[in-house]
GROMACS .gro file of C-alpha atoms in nm:
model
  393
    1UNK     CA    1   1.782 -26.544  -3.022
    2UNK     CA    2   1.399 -26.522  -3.034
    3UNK     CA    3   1.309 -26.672  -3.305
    4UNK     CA    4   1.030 -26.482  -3.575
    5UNK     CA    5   0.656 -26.633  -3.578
    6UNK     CA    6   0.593 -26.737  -3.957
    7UNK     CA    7   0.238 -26.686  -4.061
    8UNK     CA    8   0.054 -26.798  -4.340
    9UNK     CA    9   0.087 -26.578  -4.683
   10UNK     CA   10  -0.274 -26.539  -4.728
   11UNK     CA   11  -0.186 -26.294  -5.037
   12UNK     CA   12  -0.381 -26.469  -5.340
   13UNK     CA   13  -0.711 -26.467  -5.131
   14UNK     CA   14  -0.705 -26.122  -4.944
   15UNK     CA   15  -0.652 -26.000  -5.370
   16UNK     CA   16  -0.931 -26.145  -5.441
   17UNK     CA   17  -1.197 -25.971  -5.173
   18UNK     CA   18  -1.019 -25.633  -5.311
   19UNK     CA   19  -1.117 -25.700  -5.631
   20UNK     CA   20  -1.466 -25.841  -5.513
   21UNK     CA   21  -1.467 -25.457  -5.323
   22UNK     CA   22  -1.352 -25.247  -5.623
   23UNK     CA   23  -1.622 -25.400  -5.840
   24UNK     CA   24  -1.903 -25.327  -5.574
   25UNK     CA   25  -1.756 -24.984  -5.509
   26UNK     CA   26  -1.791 -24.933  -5.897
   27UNK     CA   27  -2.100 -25.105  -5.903
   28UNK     CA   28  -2.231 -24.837  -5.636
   29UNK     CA   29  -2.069 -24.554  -5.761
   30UNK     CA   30  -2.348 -24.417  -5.916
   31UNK     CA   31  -2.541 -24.446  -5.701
   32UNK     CA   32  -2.753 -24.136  -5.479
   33UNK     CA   33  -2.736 -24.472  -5.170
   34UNK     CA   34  -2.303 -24.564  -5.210
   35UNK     CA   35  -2.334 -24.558  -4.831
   36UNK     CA   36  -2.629 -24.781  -4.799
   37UNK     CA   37  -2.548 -25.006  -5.029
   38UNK     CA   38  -2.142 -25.026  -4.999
   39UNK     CA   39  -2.125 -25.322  -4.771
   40UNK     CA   40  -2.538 -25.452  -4.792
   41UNK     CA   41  -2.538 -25.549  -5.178
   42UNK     CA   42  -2.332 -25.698  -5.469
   43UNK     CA   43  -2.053 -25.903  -5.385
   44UNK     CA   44  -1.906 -25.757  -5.074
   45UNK     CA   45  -2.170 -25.727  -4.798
   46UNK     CA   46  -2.130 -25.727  -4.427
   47UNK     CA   47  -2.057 -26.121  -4.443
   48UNK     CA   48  -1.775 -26.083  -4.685
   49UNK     CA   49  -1.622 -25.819  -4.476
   50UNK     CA   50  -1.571 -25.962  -4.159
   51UNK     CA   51  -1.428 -26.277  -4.391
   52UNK     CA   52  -1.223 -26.043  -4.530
   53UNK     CA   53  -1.101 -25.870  -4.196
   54UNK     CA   54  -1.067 -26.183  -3.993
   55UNK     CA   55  -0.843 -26.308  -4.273
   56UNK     CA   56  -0.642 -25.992  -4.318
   57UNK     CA   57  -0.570 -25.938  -3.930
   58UNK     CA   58  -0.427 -26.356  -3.954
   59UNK     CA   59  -0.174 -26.207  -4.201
   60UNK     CA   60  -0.135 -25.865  -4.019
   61UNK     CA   61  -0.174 -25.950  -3.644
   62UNK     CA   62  -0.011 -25.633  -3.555
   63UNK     CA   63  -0.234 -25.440  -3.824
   64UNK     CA   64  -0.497 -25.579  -3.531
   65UNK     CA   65  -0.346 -25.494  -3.244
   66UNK     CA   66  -0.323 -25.157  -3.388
   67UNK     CA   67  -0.646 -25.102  -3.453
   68UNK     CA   68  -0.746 -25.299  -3.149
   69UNK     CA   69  -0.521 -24.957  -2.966
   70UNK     CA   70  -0.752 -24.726  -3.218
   71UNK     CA   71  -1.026 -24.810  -3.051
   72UNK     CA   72  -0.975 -24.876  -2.746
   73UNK     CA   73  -1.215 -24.629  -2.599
   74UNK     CA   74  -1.554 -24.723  -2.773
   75UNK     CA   75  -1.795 -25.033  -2.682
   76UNK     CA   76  -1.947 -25.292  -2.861
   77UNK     CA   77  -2.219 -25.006  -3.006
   78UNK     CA   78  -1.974 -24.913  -3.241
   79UNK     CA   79  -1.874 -25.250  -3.349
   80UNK     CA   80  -2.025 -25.242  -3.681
   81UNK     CA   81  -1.854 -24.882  -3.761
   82UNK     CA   82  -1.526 -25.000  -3.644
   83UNK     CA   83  -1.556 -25.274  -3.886
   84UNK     CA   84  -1.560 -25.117  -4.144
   85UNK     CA   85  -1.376 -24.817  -4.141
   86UNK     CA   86  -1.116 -25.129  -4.032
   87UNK     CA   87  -1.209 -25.300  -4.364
   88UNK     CA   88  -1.182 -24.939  -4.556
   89UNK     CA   89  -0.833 -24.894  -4.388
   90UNK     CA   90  -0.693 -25.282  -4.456
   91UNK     CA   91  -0.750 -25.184  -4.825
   92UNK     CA   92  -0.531 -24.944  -4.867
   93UNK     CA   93  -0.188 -24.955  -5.040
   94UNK     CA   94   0.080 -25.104  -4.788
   95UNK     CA   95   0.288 -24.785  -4.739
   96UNK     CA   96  -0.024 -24.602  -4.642
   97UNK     CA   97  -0.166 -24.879  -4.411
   98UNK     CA   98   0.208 -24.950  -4.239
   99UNK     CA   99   0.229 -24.548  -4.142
  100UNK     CA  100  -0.150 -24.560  -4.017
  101UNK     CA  101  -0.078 -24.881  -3.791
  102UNK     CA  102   0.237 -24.750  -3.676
  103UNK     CA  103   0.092 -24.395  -3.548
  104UNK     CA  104  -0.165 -24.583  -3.357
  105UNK     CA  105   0.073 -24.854  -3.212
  106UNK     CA  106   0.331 -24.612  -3.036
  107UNK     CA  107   0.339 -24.594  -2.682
  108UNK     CA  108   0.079 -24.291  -2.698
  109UNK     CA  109  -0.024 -24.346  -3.018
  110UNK     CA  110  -0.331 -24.180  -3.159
  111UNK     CA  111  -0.660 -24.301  -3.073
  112UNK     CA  112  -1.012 -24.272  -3.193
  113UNK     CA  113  -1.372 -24.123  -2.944
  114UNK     CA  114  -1.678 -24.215  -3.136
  115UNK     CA  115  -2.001 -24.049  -3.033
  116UNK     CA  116  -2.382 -24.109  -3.149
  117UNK     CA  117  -2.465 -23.769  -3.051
  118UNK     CA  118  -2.330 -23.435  -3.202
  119UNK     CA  119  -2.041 -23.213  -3.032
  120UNK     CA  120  -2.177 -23.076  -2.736
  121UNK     CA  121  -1.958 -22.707  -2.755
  122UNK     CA  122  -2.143 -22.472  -2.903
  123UNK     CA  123  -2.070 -22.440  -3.282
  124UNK     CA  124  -1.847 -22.732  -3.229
  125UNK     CA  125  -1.710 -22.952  -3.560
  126UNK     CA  126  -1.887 -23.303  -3.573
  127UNK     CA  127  -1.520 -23.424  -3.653
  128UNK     CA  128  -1.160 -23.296  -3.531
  129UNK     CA  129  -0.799 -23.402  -3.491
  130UNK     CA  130  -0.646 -23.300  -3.147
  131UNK     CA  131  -0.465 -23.354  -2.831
  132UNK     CA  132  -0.657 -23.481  -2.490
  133UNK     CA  133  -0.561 -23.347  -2.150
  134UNK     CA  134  -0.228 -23.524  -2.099
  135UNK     CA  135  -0.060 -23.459  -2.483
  136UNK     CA  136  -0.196 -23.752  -2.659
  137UNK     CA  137  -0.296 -23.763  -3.029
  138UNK     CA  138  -0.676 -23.860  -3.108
  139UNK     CA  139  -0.946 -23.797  -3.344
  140UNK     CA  140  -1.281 -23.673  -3.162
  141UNK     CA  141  -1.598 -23.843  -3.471
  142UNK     CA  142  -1.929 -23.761  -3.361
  143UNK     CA  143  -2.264 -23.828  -3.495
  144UNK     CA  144  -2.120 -24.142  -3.650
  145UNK     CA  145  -2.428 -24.282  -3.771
  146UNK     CA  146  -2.498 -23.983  -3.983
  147UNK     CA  147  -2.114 -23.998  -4.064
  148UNK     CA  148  -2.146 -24.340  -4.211
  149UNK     CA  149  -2.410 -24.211  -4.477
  150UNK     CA  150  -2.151 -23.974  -4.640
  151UNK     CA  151  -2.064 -24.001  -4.962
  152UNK     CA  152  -1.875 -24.195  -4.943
  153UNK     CA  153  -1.875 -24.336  -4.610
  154UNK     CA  154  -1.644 -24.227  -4.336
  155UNK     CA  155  -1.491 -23.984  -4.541
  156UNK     CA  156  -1.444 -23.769  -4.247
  157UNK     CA  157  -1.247 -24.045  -4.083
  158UNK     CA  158  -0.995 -24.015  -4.364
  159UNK     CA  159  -0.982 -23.665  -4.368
  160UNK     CA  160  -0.885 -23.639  -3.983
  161UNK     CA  161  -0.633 -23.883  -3.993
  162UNK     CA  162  -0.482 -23.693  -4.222
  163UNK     CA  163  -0.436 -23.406  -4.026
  164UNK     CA  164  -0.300 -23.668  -3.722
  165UNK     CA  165  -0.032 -23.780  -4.008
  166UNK     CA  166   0.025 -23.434  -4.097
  167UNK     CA  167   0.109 -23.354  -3.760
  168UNK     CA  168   0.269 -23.653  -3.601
  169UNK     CA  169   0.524 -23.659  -3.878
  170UNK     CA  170   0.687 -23.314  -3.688
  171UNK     CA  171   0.829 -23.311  -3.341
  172UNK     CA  172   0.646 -23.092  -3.090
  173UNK     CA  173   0.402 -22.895  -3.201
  174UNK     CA  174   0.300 -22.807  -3.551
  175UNK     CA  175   0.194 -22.922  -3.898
  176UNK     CA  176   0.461 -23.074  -4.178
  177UNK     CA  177   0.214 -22.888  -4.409
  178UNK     CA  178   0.265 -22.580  -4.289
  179UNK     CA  179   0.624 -22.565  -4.366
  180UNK     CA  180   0.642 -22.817  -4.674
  181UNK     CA  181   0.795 -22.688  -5.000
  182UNK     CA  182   0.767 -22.839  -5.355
  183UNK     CA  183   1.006 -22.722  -5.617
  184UNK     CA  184   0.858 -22.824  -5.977
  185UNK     CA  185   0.811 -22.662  -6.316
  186UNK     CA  186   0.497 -22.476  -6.322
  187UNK     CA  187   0.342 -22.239  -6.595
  188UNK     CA  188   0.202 -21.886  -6.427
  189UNK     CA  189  -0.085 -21.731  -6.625
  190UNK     CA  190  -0.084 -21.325  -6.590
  191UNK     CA  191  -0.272 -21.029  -6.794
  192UNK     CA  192  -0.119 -20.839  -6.984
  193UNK     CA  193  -0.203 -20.542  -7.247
  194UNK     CA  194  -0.013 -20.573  -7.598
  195UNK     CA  195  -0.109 -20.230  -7.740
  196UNK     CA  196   0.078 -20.317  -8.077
  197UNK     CA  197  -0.229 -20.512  -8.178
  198UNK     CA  198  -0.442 -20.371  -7.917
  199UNK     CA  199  -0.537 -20.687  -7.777
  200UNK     CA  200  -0.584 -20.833  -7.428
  201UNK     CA  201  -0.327 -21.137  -7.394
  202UNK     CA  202  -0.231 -21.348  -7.125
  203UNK     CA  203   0.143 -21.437  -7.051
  204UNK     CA  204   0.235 -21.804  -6.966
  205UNK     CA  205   0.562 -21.813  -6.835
  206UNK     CA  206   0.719 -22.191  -6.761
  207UNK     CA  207   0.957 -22.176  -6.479
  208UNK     CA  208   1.100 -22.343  -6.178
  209UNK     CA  209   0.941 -22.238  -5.863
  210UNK     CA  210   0.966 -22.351  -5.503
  211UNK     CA  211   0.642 -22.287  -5.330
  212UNK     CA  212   0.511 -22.396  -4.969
  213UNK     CA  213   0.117 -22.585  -5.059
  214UNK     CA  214  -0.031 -22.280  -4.942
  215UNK     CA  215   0.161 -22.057  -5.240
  216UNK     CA  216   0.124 -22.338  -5.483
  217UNK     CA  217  -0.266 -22.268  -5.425
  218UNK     CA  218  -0.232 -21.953  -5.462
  219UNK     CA  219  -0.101 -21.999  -5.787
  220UNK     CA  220  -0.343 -22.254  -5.903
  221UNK     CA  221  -0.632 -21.987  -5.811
  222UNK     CA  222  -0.494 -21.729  -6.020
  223UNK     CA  223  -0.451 -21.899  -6.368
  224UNK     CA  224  -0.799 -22.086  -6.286
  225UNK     CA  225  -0.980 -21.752  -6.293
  226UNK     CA  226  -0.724 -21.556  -6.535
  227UNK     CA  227  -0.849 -21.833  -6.768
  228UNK     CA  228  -1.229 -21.868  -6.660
  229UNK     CA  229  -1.268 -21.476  -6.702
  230UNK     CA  230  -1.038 -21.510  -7.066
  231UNK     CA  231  -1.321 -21.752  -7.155
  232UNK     CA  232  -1.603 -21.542  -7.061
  233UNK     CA  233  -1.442 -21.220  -7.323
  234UNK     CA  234  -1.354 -21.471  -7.598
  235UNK     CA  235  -1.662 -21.681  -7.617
  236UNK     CA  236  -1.574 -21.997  -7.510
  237UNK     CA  237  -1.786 -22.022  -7.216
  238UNK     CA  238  -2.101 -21.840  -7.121
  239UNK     CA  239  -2.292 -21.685  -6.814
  240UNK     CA  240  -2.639 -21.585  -6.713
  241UNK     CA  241  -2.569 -21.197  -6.672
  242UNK     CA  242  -2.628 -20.928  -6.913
  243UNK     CA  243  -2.231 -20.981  -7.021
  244UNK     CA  244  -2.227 -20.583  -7.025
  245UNK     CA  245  -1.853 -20.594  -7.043
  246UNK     CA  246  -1.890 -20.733  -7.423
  247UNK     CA  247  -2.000 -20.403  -7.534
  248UNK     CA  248  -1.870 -20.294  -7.840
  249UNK     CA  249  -1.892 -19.953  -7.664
  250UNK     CA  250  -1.596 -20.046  -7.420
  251UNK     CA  251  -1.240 -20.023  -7.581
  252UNK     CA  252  -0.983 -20.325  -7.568
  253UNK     CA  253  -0.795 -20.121  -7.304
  254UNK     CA  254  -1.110 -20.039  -7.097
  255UNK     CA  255  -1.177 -20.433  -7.093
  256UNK     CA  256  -0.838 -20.545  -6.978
  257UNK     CA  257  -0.863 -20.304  -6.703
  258UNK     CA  258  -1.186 -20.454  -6.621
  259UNK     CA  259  -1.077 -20.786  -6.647
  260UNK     CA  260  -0.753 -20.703  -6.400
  261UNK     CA  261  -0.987 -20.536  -6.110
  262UNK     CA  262  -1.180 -20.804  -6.139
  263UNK     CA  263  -0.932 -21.099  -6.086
  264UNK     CA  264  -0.642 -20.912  -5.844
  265UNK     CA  265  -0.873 -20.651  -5.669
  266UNK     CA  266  -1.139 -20.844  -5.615
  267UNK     CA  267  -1.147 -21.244  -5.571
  268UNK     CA  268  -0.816 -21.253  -5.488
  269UNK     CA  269  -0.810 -21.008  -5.174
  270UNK     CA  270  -1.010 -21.146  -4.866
  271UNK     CA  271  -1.240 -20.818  -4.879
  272UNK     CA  272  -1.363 -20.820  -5.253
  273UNK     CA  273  -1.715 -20.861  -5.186
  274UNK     CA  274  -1.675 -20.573  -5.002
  275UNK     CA  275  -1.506 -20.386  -5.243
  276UNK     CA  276  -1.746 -20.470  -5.495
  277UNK     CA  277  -2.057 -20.322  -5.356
  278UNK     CA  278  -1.854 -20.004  -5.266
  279UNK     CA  279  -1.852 -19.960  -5.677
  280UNK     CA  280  -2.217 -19.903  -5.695
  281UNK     CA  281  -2.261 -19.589  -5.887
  282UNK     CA  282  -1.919 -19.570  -6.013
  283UNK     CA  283  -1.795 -19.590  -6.400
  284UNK     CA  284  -1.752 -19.928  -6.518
  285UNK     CA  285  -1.961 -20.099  -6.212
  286UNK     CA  286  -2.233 -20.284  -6.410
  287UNK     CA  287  -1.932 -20.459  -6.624
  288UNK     CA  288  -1.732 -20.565  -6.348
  289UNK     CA  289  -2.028 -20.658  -6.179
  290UNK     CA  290  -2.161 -20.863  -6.429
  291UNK     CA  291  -1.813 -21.062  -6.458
  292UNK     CA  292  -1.735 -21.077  -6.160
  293UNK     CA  293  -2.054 -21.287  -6.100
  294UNK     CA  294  -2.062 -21.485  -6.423
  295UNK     CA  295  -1.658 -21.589  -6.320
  296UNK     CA  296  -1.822 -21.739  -5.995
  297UNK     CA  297  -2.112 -21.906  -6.211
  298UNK     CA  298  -1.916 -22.064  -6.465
  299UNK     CA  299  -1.623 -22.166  -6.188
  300UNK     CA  300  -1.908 -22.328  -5.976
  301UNK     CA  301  -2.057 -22.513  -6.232
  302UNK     CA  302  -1.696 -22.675  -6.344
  303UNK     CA  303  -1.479 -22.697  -6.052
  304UNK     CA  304  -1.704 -22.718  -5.779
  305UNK     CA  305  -1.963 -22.906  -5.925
  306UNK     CA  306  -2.097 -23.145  -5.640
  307UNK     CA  307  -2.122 -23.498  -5.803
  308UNK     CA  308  -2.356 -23.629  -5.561
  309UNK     CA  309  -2.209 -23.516  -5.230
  310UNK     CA  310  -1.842 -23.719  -5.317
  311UNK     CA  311  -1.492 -23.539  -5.249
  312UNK     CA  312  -1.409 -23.223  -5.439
  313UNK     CA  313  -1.072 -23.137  -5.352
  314UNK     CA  314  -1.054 -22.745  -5.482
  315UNK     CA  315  -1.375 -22.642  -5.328
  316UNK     CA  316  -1.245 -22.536  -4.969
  317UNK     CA  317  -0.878 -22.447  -5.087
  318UNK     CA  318  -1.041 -22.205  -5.336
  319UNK     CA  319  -1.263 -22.069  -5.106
  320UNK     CA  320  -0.942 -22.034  -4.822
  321UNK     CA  321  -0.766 -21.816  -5.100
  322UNK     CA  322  -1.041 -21.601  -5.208
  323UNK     CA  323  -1.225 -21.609  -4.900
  324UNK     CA  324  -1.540 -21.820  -4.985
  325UNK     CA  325  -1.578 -21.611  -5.317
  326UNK     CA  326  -1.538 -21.908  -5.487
  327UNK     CA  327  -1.511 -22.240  -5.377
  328UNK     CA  328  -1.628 -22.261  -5.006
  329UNK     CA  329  -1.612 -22.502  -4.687
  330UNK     CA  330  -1.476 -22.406  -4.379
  331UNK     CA  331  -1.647 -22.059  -4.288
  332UNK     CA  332  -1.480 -21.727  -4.361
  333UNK     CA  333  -1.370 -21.657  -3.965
  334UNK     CA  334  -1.179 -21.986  -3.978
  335UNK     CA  335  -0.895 -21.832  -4.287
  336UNK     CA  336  -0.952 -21.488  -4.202
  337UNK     CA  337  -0.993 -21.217  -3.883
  338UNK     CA  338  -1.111 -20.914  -4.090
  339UNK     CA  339  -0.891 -20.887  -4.351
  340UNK     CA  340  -0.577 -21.017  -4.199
  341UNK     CA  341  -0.497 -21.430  -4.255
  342UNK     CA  342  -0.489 -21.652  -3.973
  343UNK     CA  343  -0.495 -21.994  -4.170
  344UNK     CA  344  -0.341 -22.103  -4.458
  345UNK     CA  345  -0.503 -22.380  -4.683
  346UNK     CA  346  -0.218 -22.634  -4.622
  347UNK     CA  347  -0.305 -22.832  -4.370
  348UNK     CA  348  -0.692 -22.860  -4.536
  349UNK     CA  349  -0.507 -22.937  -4.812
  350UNK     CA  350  -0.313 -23.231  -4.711
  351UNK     CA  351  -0.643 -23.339  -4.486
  352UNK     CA  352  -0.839 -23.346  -4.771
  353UNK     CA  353  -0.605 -23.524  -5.023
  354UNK     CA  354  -0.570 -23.788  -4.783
  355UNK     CA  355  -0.926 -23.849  -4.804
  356UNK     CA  356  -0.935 -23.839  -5.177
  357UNK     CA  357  -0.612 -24.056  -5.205
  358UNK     CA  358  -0.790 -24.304  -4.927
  359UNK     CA  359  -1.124 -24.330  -4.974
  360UNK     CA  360  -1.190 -24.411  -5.338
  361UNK     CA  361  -0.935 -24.565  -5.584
  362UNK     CA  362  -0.743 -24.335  -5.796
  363UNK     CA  363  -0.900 -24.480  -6.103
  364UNK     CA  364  -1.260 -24.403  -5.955
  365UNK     CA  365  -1.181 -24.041  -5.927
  366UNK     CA  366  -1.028 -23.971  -6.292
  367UNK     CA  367  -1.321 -24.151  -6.434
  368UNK     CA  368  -1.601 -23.975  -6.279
  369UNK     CA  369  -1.452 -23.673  -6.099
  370UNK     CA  370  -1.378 -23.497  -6.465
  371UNK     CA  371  -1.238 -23.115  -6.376
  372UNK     CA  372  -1.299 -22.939  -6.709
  373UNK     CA  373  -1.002 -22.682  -6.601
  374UNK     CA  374  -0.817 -22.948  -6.413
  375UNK     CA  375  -0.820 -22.689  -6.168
  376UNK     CA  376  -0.525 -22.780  -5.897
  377UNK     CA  377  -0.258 -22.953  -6.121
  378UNK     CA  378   0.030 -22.771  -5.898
  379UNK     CA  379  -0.133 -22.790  -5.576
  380UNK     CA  380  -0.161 -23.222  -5.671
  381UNK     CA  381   0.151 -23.248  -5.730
  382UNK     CA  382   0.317 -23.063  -5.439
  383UNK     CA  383   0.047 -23.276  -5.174
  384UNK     CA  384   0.159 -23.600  -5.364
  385UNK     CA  385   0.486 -23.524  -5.307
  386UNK     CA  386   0.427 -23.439  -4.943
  387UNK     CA  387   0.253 -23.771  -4.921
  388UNK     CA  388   0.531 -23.963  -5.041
  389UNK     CA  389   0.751 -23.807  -4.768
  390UNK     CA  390   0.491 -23.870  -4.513
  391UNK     CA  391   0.438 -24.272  -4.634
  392UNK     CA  392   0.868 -24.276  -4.628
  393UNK     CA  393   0.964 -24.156  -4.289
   0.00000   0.00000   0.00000
């Protein structure tokens, strides 16, 4: 019986450069240079890190041969990338580092193609998750050195691999997102007309739902701007138009109709811009109009707000439902041909909670990512869940 190799529990020092990394990662939060400063200042610089690494990979010497696989296509040019998008990686929880090594350690495992100059195909992505000529998983990164200056660094890194979990965790071909269903309590906002007071109201219903991500999104959309437009009527919140749709002029009915065309007919179909302009002239035009564009002000300013470049999670799921009405990222031809759907937000979804869940602690986030409408609660919850079954199987 072969007999297992017993290595030394490094444990109480490897804690220690992850707290020496938190505190420079806070240290540099606030800061317009994260990237530049990350690993050059305070009390985890380039040194530290390959002390840290070199240490790690004597506890984890298949964590290294792993990543050793990862990159087994780049030269020494890249050294100081690898490095630390290694050190980013080693820091990780243990679940979420195990199901990283593992992908890359399989037979054809995934692998990474780092390039100092940008994608070649015209209108190409500077980052993508994909399959090379014989079947076999790997993330195409190029223009790393302007990669490492994100904020934070490597966050596209992150992101990818998230897609390669998302789809190495199905056989064949496919995405777990796409097919992924949460079942949760969840409240649904929707207009309504009570014309015993003669009031606009807004019924919350609590029930159980089970929703694929992309549904769930859906969801999250709708109650974010039935409540940002319910703001806008009642006071709460303000916008930069003439607010025409306050007049005293316009009845309580007149205004809930209003308010309806402007959440269903408009930002939630893929052609609303479209059908917005086609109102010029009509009745009731210049009051849609103008809340129609104060919704997008005041939602821009809250939920998409762009705290110094860092990851906003909503911004390209709201602008996959509405179609870049709100929100915005990947370009309109990439969730919709015409009017017709060809992505859903799922798999961007997952991709991109990966890369919040990865790059940044948790406690980072809630401290200085504040969401005013904590925009996504239902979304969250059904991409944590999806991540736990990810980090399990």
């Amino acid at each position: 019986m072969k007999q297992k190799v017993q290595y030394p529990d490094f444990t109480e020092q490897l804690k220690a450069y992850k707290t020496r990394y938190n505190k420079t990662l806070m240290a540099c939060l606030n800061s317009e240079h994260l990237s530049e400063k990350m690993f050059f200042s305070g009390e985890f610089t380039m040194q530290v890190l390959y002390e840290f690494i070199e240490l790690y990979e004597k506890k984890y010497p298949e964590r290294k041969q792993a990543f050793k696989k990862f990159f087994r296509r780049n030269d020494n040019g890249f050294f100081h990338h690898m490095a630390k998008i290694k050190c980013m990686s080693y820091m990780l929880d243990e679940k979420t580092v195990v199901r990283m090594s593992e992908l890359m350690n399989k037979r054809n495992g995934i692998y990474m193609q780092l390039f100092t100059e940008s994608n070649p195909v015209p209108h190409g992505a500077s980052a993508y998750f994909g399959r090379d000529f014989w079947g076999r998983p790997r993330i195409m990164y190029y223009e790393i050195d302007s990669k490492s200056r994100l904020h934070p660094p490597y966050k596209t890194f992150f992101h990818e691999f998230g897609h390669a979990l998302d789809s190495l965790m199905v056989r064949g071909s496919g995405f777990l997102s796409d097919r992924f269903r949460c079942t949760k309590q969840a409240e649904y906002k929707e207009l309504s007309y009570d014309h015993s007071v003669n009031q606009i109201c807004v019924n919350r219903v609590k029930t159980v739902y089970t929703k694929t991500i992309h549904e769930w999104a859906e969801l999250d959309v709708q109650n974010d701007i039935i409540q940002a437009a319910m703001d806008l009527f009642q006071g709460r919140i303000s916008g930069n138009s003439r607010r025409r749709y306050l007049s005293l002029t316009i009845s309580p009915l007149k205004k809930y109709y209003i308010i309806d065309y402007t959440v269903y007919h408009l930002f939630l179909k893929p052609d609303g811009c479209e059908q917005l302009a086609g109102l010029s002239g009509k009745l009731y035009f210049e009051e849609i109009s103008d809340l129609y564009h104060d919704v997008r002000e005041v939602m821009n300013k809250t939920i998409f707000a762009n705290y110094k470049n860092m990851i906003v999670l909503p911004k390209d799921l709201f602008g996959g439902i509405t179609n870049n009405q709100l929100g915005g990222g990947h370009s309109s031809d990439y969730w919709f041909k015409g009017n017709r759907r060809i992505n859903k937000v799922s798999r961007e979804a997952f991709a991109g909670y990966f890369e919040y869940k990865t790059t940044i602690t948790d406690s980072v986030f809630q401290k200085h990512l504040i969401n005013p409408y904590q925009c996504m609660p239902n979304t969250e919850a059904a991409l944590g869940a999806m991540l736990g079954v990810v980090l399990r199987k």
